[in-house]
XYZ file of C-alpha atoms in Angstrom:
621
model
C -11.102 -21.400 -23.091
C -7.852 -23.329 -22.544
C -4.796 -21.825 -20.924
C -2.544 -19.989 -23.330
C 0.183 -22.595 -22.746
C -2.000 -25.157 -24.514
C -2.250 -22.940 -27.569
C 1.363 -21.910 -28.034
C 3.190 -23.536 -30.915
C 6.511 -24.955 -29.744
C 6.529 -22.674 -26.734
C 8.403 -25.038 -24.454
C 8.561 -23.440 -21.032
C 7.044 -20.204 -22.296
C 8.419 -17.131 -24.037
C 10.611 -14.684 -22.167
C 9.174 -11.338 -21.007
C 8.687 -8.957 -23.908
C 8.836 -11.667 -26.588
C 6.290 -10.872 -29.301
C 4.201 -13.893 -30.215
C 2.921 -14.332 -33.765
C -0.799 -13.808 -34.254
C -1.430 -17.448 -35.091
C 0.202 -18.757 -31.915
C -2.717 -17.854 -29.660
C -6.230 -18.927 -30.510
C -9.237 -16.642 -30.725
C -12.146 -17.640 -28.514
C -14.455 -19.631 -30.764
C -17.240 -20.470 -28.307
C -20.422 -21.113 -30.280
C -22.766 -19.575 -27.719
C -21.482 -16.026 -28.115
C -24.208 -13.673 -29.385
C -23.820 -11.136 -32.164
C -23.315 -8.236 -29.798
C -20.312 -10.024 -28.270
C -18.892 -10.700 -31.746
C -19.360 -7.057 -32.721
C -17.618 -6.050 -29.515
C -14.654 -8.286 -30.413
C -14.453 -6.881 -33.945
C -14.526 -3.299 -32.679
C -11.640 -4.115 -30.337
C -9.608 -5.517 -33.205
C -10.319 -2.471 -35.413
C -9.439 -0.032 -32.643
C -6.224 -1.823 -31.733
C -4.967 -2.166 -35.315
C -5.301 1.590 -35.860
C -2.170 2.043 -33.741
C 1.317 0.645 -34.047
C 1.483 -2.506 -31.864
C 3.257 -1.881 -28.569
C 2.438 1.844 -28.437
C -1.068 1.766 -26.940
C -1.996 3.344 -23.600
C -2.634 0.999 -20.653
C -4.712 1.924 -17.593
C -3.782 -0.055 -14.470
C -6.091 -0.388 -11.470
C -4.793 -2.177 -8.378
C -6.795 -3.432 -5.416
C -5.616 -5.159 -2.266
C -2.345 -5.846 -0.552
C 1.265 -4.740 -0.826
C 2.049 -7.975 -2.667
C -0.562 -7.024 -5.261
C 0.945 -3.567 -5.547
C 4.371 -5.059 -6.175
C 2.889 -7.324 -8.862
C 1.317 -4.299 -10.556
C 4.607 -2.425 -10.434
C 6.329 -5.360 -12.127
C 3.634 -5.606 -14.811
C 3.771 -1.847 -15.405
C 7.548 -2.023 -15.710
C 7.433 -4.716 -18.379
C 4.721 -2.945 -20.362
C 6.552 0.373 -20.161
C 9.859 -1.217 -21.183
C 8.165 -2.746 -24.206
C 6.851 0.625 -25.359
C 3.345 0.853 -23.946
C 2.237 4.090 -22.282
C 0.887 3.981 -18.724
C -2.189 6.187 -18.560
C -3.923 7.819 -15.604
C -7.052 8.354 -17.687
C -9.194 5.226 -18.087
C -11.315 6.820 -20.813
C -8.306 7.523 -23.040
C -6.598 4.179 -22.416
C -6.666 1.453 -25.078
C -6.745 -1.390 -22.527
C -7.558 -1.772 -18.832
C -5.426 -4.013 -16.625
C -7.216 -4.751 -13.327
C -5.251 -6.370 -10.488
C -7.759 -7.846 -8.048
C -8.098 -8.795 -4.378
C -10.162 -11.729 -3.123
C -9.928 -11.158 0.638
C -13.339 -9.554 1.161
C -16.647 -9.327 -0.616
C -16.485 -5.526 -1.171
C -13.187 -5.945 -3.006
C -14.669 -8.414 -5.441
C -17.827 -6.325 -5.837
C -15.728 -3.343 -6.852
C -13.941 -5.529 -9.370
C -17.309 -6.500 -10.836
C -18.230 -2.825 -11.130
C -15.100 -1.787 -12.978
C -15.305 -4.808 -15.309
C -18.898 -3.934 -16.135
C -17.915 -0.336 -16.847
C -15.062 -1.454 -19.086
C -17.346 -3.736 -21.061
C -19.879 -0.938 -21.532
C -17.088 1.268 -22.905
C -15.875 -1.535 -25.216
C -12.468 -1.519 -23.538
C -10.236 -4.585 -23.930
C -9.805 -5.990 -20.414
C -7.116 -8.043 -18.678
C -7.879 -9.166 -15.122
C -4.959 -10.198 -12.901
C -4.449 -11.116 -9.267
C -6.083 -13.388 -6.737
C -9.673 -13.362 -8.028
C -9.046 -15.063 -11.395
C -6.376 -17.324 -9.896
C -8.693 -18.547 -7.149
C -12.028 -18.409 -9.012
C -11.334 -18.727 -12.719
C -14.903 -19.805 -13.562
C -16.638 -16.679 -12.240
C -19.372 -15.471 -14.558
C -17.955 -11.941 -14.415
C -14.709 -13.192 -16.004
C -16.362 -14.718 -19.069
C -15.007 -13.276 -22.297
C -12.085 -11.548 -20.525
C -8.385 -12.282 -20.659
C -6.957 -13.251 -17.287
C -3.459 -13.660 -15.868
C -2.560 -15.513 -12.687
C -0.372 -14.455 -9.799
C 2.639 -16.486 -10.973
C 2.407 -15.449 -14.628
C 2.947 -11.685 -14.282
C 6.247 -12.025 -16.153
C 4.227 -12.706 -19.321
C 1.896 -9.735 -19.129
C 3.235 -8.286 -22.406
C 2.077 -11.357 -24.314
C -1.421 -11.352 -22.897
C -1.853 -7.599 -23.417
C -0.756 -7.879 -27.031
C -3.149 -10.695 -27.804
C -6.031 -9.025 -25.971
C -5.524 -5.849 -27.998
C -5.852 -8.009 -31.108
C -9.273 -9.135 -29.877
C -8.249 -12.512 -28.485
C -9.468 -13.909 -25.172
C -6.547 -15.660 -23.509
C -5.573 -16.758 -20.015
C -2.380 -17.651 -18.194
C -3.112 -19.395 -14.920
C -0.806 -22.394 -14.750
C 1.478 -22.211 -11.699
C 5.109 -22.659 -12.640
C 8.195 -21.091 -11.083
C 8.102 -17.794 -9.199
C 8.463 -14.647 -11.343
C 12.007 -13.305 -11.424
C 12.807 -10.422 -9.056
C 14.929 -8.544 -11.603
C 12.108 -7.776 -14.025
C 11.574 -4.120 -15.029
C 9.521 -2.252 -12.438
C 7.660 1.053 -12.262
C 7.299 1.909 -8.583
C 4.325 3.781 -7.206
C 6.754 5.574 -4.908
C 10.290 5.709 -6.283
C 11.723 5.725 -2.763
C 9.915 2.552 -1.639
C 10.642 -0.957 -2.892
C 8.046 -3.605 -2.049
C 10.029 -6.835 -2.078
C 8.100 -10.153 -2.068
C 10.190 -12.716 -0.202
C 7.753 -15.611 -0.579
C 4.290 -16.363 -1.933
C 1.559 -18.446 -0.376
C 1.609 -19.748 3.179
C 1.632 -22.869 5.339
C -1.600 -22.083 7.186
C -5.143 -23.227 6.526
C -7.293 -20.530 8.160
C -10.951 -21.439 7.785
C -11.937 -17.949 6.545
C -9.090 -17.302 4.094
C -9.657 -17.182 0.346
C -6.163 -15.903 -0.458
C -4.652 -19.369 0.060
C -6.813 -20.588 -2.835
C -5.091 -18.062 -5.094
C -1.537 -17.750 -3.763
C -1.233 -21.423 -2.893
C 1.319 -23.241 -0.762
C 4.511 -21.593 0.455
C 7.104 -20.762 -2.174
C 10.200 -18.819 -1.070
C 12.740 -16.859 -3.095
C 16.380 -17.778 -2.470
C 18.486 -15.607 -0.197
C 20.911 -14.876 -3.054
C 18.130 -13.578 -5.324
C 16.741 -11.356 -2.563
C 20.174 -10.001 -1.655
C 20.778 -9.221 -5.323
C 17.497 -7.340 -5.543
C 18.311 -5.302 -2.432
C 21.678 -4.299 -3.880
C 19.984 -3.252 -7.110
C 17.253 -1.106 -5.545
C 19.680 0.639 -3.196
C 21.714 1.608 -6.270
C 18.457 2.962 -7.764
C 18.017 5.336 -4.816
C 15.383 3.415 -2.845
C 15.173 4.565 0.790
C 12.714 2.031 2.230
C 12.496 -1.672 1.525
C 9.267 -3.384 2.592
C 9.446 -7.156 2.887
C 6.080 -8.471 1.741
C 4.398 -11.863 1.719
C 1.351 -13.737 2.914
C 3.342 -14.707 6.015
C 6.843 -13.327 6.416
C 7.573 -15.559 9.402
C 7.162 -18.714 7.323
C 9.910 -17.653 4.909
C 12.356 -20.346 3.846
C 10.716 -23.399 5.392
C 10.303 -24.890 1.915
C 13.955 -24.363 0.947
C 15.715 -25.179 4.218
C 16.423 -21.675 5.571
C 14.614 -19.291 7.924
C 13.676 -15.646 8.351
C 16.512 -14.584 10.716
C 19.088 -15.948 8.251
C 17.520 -13.918 5.440
C 17.249 -10.754 7.536
C 20.893 -10.879 8.581
C 21.920 -11.237 4.928
C 19.742 -8.281 3.865
C 20.842 -6.015 6.725
C 24.470 -6.596 5.732
C 23.698 -4.939 2.382
C 22.156 -1.761 3.826
C 24.213 1.472 3.913
C 25.940 1.963 7.245
C 24.614 5.535 7.519
C 21.040 4.142 7.728
C 20.023 6.094 4.642
C 17.982 3.067 3.515
C 15.676 1.353 6.009
C 14.200 -2.151 6.085
C 10.632 -2.855 7.198
C 9.743 -6.438 8.099
C 6.318 -7.511 6.882
C 3.451 -9.244 8.653
C 4.236 -12.420 10.518
C 1.781 -14.767 12.207
C 2.566 -15.878 15.771
C 3.263 -19.613 15.147
C 6.451 -19.098 13.154
C 7.974 -16.064 14.845
C 7.748 -17.855 18.213
C 10.685 -20.027 17.220
C 12.947 -17.054 16.503
C 11.764 -14.373 18.913
C 15.129 -13.345 20.340
C 16.844 -13.404 16.945
C 14.087 -11.253 15.444
C 14.311 -8.881 18.416
C 18.044 -8.492 17.833
C 17.473 -7.629 14.177
C 14.707 -5.136 15.024
C 17.226 -3.267 17.183
C 19.546 -2.723 14.205
C 19.855 0.985 13.196
C 18.760 0.171 9.618
C 15.609 -1.770 10.579
C 12.326 -0.201 11.670
C 11.340 -1.275 15.199
C 7.883 -2.197 13.965
C 6.075 -5.457 13.351
C 2.589 -6.429 12.281
C 1.435 -9.490 14.262
C -2.251 -10.382 13.705
C -4.121 -11.861 16.663
C -7.627 -11.827 15.067
C -9.392 -12.693 18.349
C -8.747 -12.602 22.094
C -10.582 -15.912 22.560
C -8.876 -19.285 22.237
C -12.244 -20.791 21.283
C -12.508 -18.530 18.246
C -8.831 -18.942 17.326
C -9.436 -22.706 17.231
C -12.497 -22.223 15.005
C -10.345 -20.033 12.747
C -7.612 -22.703 12.708
C -5.011 -20.054 13.531
C -2.635 -22.592 15.137
C -1.702 -20.506 18.187
C -3.260 -19.427 21.486
C -3.784 -16.000 23.026
C -1.041 -16.874 25.520
C 1.416 -17.476 22.667
C 0.455 -14.163 21.091
C 1.131 -12.465 24.434
C 4.552 -14.119 24.545
C 5.415 -12.621 21.155
C 4.298 -9.132 22.123
C 5.775 -9.151 25.630
C 9.158 -10.431 24.446
C 9.503 -7.907 21.635
C 8.350 -5.004 23.811
C 10.876 -6.007 26.485
C 13.872 -6.522 24.203
C 13.401 -3.822 21.537
C 13.497 -0.159 22.659
C 10.649 1.868 21.153
C 9.002 -1.229 19.676
C 5.668 -0.609 17.922
C 3.301 -3.499 17.194
C 0.209 -3.508 14.986
C -2.441 -6.203 15.100
C -5.691 -7.283 13.439
C -9.114 -8.185 14.786
C -12.023 -9.889 13.024
C -15.351 -9.023 14.665
C -18.265 -11.431 14.449
C -16.553 -14.624 13.360
C -19.092 -17.494 13.295
C -19.726 -18.773 16.808
C -18.316 -15.690 18.564
C -20.214 -15.222 21.843
C -20.439 -12.108 23.975
C -17.815 -13.614 26.282
C -15.475 -14.308 23.344
C -15.833 -10.711 22.217
C -15.246 -9.405 25.747
C -11.948 -11.297 25.847
C -10.944 -9.538 22.621
C -11.830 -6.114 24.033
C -9.891 -6.882 27.214
C -6.810 -7.871 25.188
C -6.859 -4.642 23.160
C -7.473 -2.586 26.299
C -4.537 -4.236 28.029
C -1.940 -3.615 25.331
C -3.333 -0.382 23.828
C -1.758 -1.093 20.447
C -1.075 2.059 18.381
C -2.572 0.304 15.356
C -5.535 -2.057 15.421
C -7.030 -2.994 12.071
C -10.647 -3.947 12.742
C -12.653 -5.940 10.213
C -16.150 -7.341 10.196
C -16.298 -10.994 9.210
C -16.962 -11.631 5.519
C -17.805 -15.206 4.467
C -15.828 -16.028 1.337
C -17.226 -18.662 -1.028
C -15.420 -21.973 -0.883
C -13.990 -21.505 2.607
C -15.003 -23.634 5.625
C -16.090 -20.529 7.567
C -18.661 -19.729 4.892
C -20.548 -22.877 5.946
C -20.493 -22.041 9.654
C -23.449 -20.519 11.501
C -23.172 -16.758 11.205
C -23.443 -14.150 13.931
C -26.365 -11.757 13.164
C -25.147 -8.795 11.097
C -26.489 -6.218 13.554
C -24.447 -7.859 16.333
C -21.323 -7.887 14.150
C -21.712 -4.172 13.412
C -22.339 -3.328 17.056
C -19.240 -5.186 18.169
C -17.150 -3.532 15.471
C -18.303 -0.077 16.585
C -17.673 -0.889 20.238
C -14.139 -2.104 19.607
C -13.457 0.918 17.423
C -14.546 3.242 20.231
C -12.263 1.406 22.661
C -9.312 1.692 20.294
C -9.882 5.356 19.461
C -9.859 6.257 23.161
C -6.129 5.434 23.344
C -3.477 8.186 23.208
C -0.506 6.210 21.891
C 1.850 9.134 21.291
C 1.486 11.026 24.549
C 4.848 12.172 25.868
C 6.423 12.656 22.438
C 5.825 16.411 22.233
C 9.058 18.378 22.504
C 11.263 15.363 21.823
C 13.822 15.243 19.020
C 13.775 12.141 16.825
C 15.169 10.944 13.528
C 12.777 10.313 10.656
C 13.001 8.993 7.108
C 10.971 11.057 4.607
C 9.483 9.213 1.608
C 6.107 10.687 0.654
C 3.920 13.773 0.266
C 0.667 14.241 2.157
C -2.464 14.839 0.104
C -2.872 18.369 1.483
C 0.265 19.474 -0.362
C 1.627 21.039 2.827
C 3.318 18.205 4.657
C 5.895 15.615 3.821
C 5.501 12.204 5.414
C 8.274 10.625 7.443
C 8.542 7.804 9.950
C 10.520 7.336 13.130
C 12.489 4.168 13.757
C 9.365 2.814 15.459
C 7.478 3.654 12.249
C 5.421 6.384 13.891
C 4.158 8.698 11.182
C 5.514 12.253 11.391
C 4.154 15.083 9.221
C 6.520 17.988 8.519
C 6.185 21.182 6.479
C 9.271 21.168 4.263
C 10.261 21.568 0.603
C 9.878 18.472 -1.557
C 13.612 18.416 -2.135
C 13.723 16.631 1.230
C 11.925 13.586 -0.156
C 14.228 10.604 0.118
C 16.263 12.114 2.944
C 16.576 11.519 6.659
C 16.286 14.333 9.183
C 16.218 15.216 12.840
C 12.858 16.707 13.819
C 11.387 18.195 16.952
C 7.876 16.919 17.677
C 5.695 20.026 17.955
C 2.174 18.617 18.359
C 0.339 15.323 18.551
C -2.561 13.868 16.599
C -4.477 10.660 17.157
C -2.971 8.875 14.191
C 0.318 10.711 13.667
C 2.450 13.526 15.068
C 3.657 16.841 13.659
C 7.320 17.780 13.585
C 9.678 20.610 12.695
C 12.880 19.858 10.800
C 16.026 20.708 12.731
C 18.686 19.161 10.529
C 18.904 17.068 7.373
C 21.050 13.975 7.871
C 21.188 12.405 4.414
C 21.011 14.974 1.580
C 19.452 13.263 -1.415
C 21.650 12.513 -4.403
C 19.641 12.388 -7.627
C 19.897 8.734 -8.564
C 18.353 6.842 -11.424
C 15.083 8.630 -12.150
C 13.581 5.807 -14.187
C 11.133 4.891 -11.437
C 8.020 6.704 -12.543
C 4.838 6.850 -10.543
C 2.526 3.974 -11.327
C -0.802 5.523 -12.378
C -4.056 4.783 -10.615
C -2.668 2.425 -8.009
C -5.725 2.432 -5.765
C -4.842 -0.381 -3.411
C -6.556 1.479 -0.563
C -9.913 2.106 -2.165
C -11.318 -1.370 -1.670
C -9.524 -2.485 1.442
C -10.951 0.564 3.152
C -14.685 1.052 3.159
C -15.536 4.372 4.859
C -19.019 3.136 5.614
C -17.647 0.498 7.954
C -16.484 0.929 11.484
C -13.003 -0.105 12.394
C -9.757 0.972 13.920
C -8.566 2.381 10.620
C -11.461 3.962 8.787
C -9.387 5.889 6.248
C -6.610 3.382 5.977
C -6.978 0.033 4.261
C -8.611 -2.537 6.457
C -6.634 -5.537 7.502
C -6.965 -8.449 5.183
C -9.061 -11.040 6.930
C -6.460 -13.686 6.183
C -4.042 -11.740 8.290
C -1.487 -11.325 5.566
C 0.854 -8.372 5.237
C -1.379 -6.973 2.625
C -3.742 -4.142 3.075
C -2.966 -3.100 6.582
C 0.793 -3.308 6.437
C 0.788 -1.585 3.068
C -0.893 1.294 4.847
C 2.127 3.494 5.576
C 1.679 2.456 9.199
C -0.532 4.688 11.299
C -3.723 6.263 10.084
C -2.768 9.845 9.502
C -4.700 12.947 10.429
C -4.181 13.731 6.768
C -4.736 11.020 4.180
C -1.341 10.130 2.786
C -1.468 9.451 -0.922
C 1.094 9.943 -3.676
C 0.900 13.411 -5.123
C 2.098 15.062 -8.304
C 5.398 16.604 -7.355
C 5.765 18.967 -10.299
C 5.250 22.686 -10.221
C 6.274 23.275 -6.623
C 8.667 26.103 -5.680
C 10.021 28.184 -2.808
C 7.028 30.511 -2.654
C 4.659 27.545 -2.575
C 6.619 26.203 0.367
C 6.335 29.592 2.137
C 2.543 29.507 1.745
C 2.351 25.895 2.933
C 4.512 26.782 5.948
C 2.165 29.612 6.881
C -0.876 27.361 6.402
C 0.659 24.799 8.729
C 0.658 27.323 11.576
C -3.073 27.843 11.154
C -3.629 24.086 11.056
C -1.863 23.722 14.384
C -4.088 26.340 15.989
C -7.151 24.548 14.653
C -5.993 21.054 15.632
C -4.428 21.634 19.035
C -7.615 22.542 20.943
C -8.839 19.032 20.173
C -6.168 17.718 22.501
C -7.931 19.405 25.388
C -5.039 21.690 26.308
C -6.185 25.306 26.697
C -2.672 26.397 27.570
C -1.336 24.894 24.319
C -4.027 26.704 22.341
C -3.132 30.034 23.903
C 0.541 29.384 23.155
C -0.328 28.690 19.534
C -2.268 31.942 19.271
C 0.673 33.836 20.717
C 2.953 32.291 18.085
C 0.511 33.351 15.393
C 0.676 36.951 16.606
C 4.499 37.073 16.340
C 6.250 38.318 13.187
C 8.458 35.482 12.012
C 10.405 34.795 8.822
C 7.335 33.449 7.032
C 5.287 36.596 7.767
C 8.117 38.878 6.663
C 8.641 36.922 3.450
C 4.933 37.073 2.616
C 4.729 40.809 3.390
C 7.841 41.456 1.308
C 6.280 39.573 -1.586
C 3.103 41.616 -1.311
C 5.037 44.924 -1.325
C 7.160 43.792 -4.278
C 4.085 42.750 -6.271
C 2.264 46.021 -5.487
C 5.277 48.107 -6.486
C 5.647 46.204 -9.753
C 1.969 46.724 -10.595
C 2.241 50.472 -9.894
C 5.333 50.828 -12.096
C 3.613 49.012 -14.934
C 0.485 51.133 -14.562
C 2.516 54.392 -14.689
C 4.438 53.121 -17.711
C 1.214 52.329 -19.546
C -0.177 55.804 -18.782
C 2.921 57.566 -20.103
C 2.908 55.374 -23.195
C -0.721 56.275 -23.889
C 0.023 60.022 -23.456
C 3.047 60.003 -25.757
C 1.212 58.017 -28.426
C -1.236 60.906 -28.774
């Protein structure tokens, strides 16, 4: 079917977000080769959708892939919510499914196929967004489904409306970049994912994302500064700059990344209550601005953290990948930043088993990782993506690829990146809740993940913590003092339901440096790995329902934390630390006294009630 732009009557440059198109302005798919079952399916969709007032249906949103994808979903959810649609966590009860897809790896696309198939079996109207339809619009799996491209998310209301009426429509034409001031429903109300540009200037031989996101297109500095001002007023405490290559920002509009960063930093509160995190940057472009970037990373309002993908420790393989830099240039980036920025933390990516990779090539990669002992290494097995040059190259046997991936994972997991932190006092910024319901999740200025047992009222604040114990992927801390008490700002940022950007980027069956975190996107974009909340945590960090928590729940979580420490500390190999933990457990502290007091109070209340009931029964006779 044609693009929707070809079917609009007098649409000009397209209708503004939220504009309701008349029924006759978008054509129904009239392909002759549809069978009767498909026609019945379409009619049932129309009947179901017309039973409700237009604009009031429930929408289920499923997001796969990178931080840029997550931001796109948040924008689409914001527009739908502003128009009156309900965002539903329950796919079975939803009237339409909106699926935002990732094309980086085969498992991601396979999962998309699965959810589309399930939706069709349930007769759910489907809209597929993201990189898959933009880069591969003729896929068989997308037949009969409405699709929206990566630069048309500002018109999601139109396509949802027409799909609910039973029409198959598509918006894929690339025009101007979507506006940054569209309504948005954030997954985490304290974190703004800010796309600064789309596409890239590279031509990596394995990358499918370029097919979808296209050539570099940068937002203006003024528009980005305006967005930062707006989200700070909304109460955002972390701003993540996201793109396919942050370092390439501005080359299409005559500016550069340091100029943008200086303009954004000038807008941040001087008390460092809102922090800026710079997204992934490939070595070729950051090389030109190393000292300027280092200066910005030292700023009190900027995390001293950067994601710089290397992908391989062999120049031969980097040439085959068309990465446009050498291992020596990568070393220059890392060495310079580590020298100039105190507490600098660097994450990188590795692709194991790229076509043509020899044992010697792989050894060079292992040696590089061993030398630098990066705290984060996102390890991926090579996936040939259809339509890319690498897909036509001679493949390394799959058993060799898996063996190399396991070997590199074992090397990486032998590191102890946070040794020496125990007992130190550091400042953290707290923005999330751990899935265990006990800990809040904060990050140091170097973006090291710190888990603390504290009431949820501390979300969105900054605090001084004492590091009490170390894990492999994060550290545990105890709050000493709150620095920025949270003022209840605009509460319109609701949690975006069913944002599962991790579920496909991370495949637990694979080996890699981050088994429970999203794997690095093979294209090396900011995406999956950077969207990880930095380090892989000892506890999976996912958004949690924050309702129904109280002081007594915090007391129980605090007590549970002490037991967790006793269980986790022996793994560090320190018998003395274990004995110290057991001694602490045997002491009567505030938590124990509070729990015992609660037990006595409850018992006394029950006894009084029992006596009252007995007397009442006696007097009634």
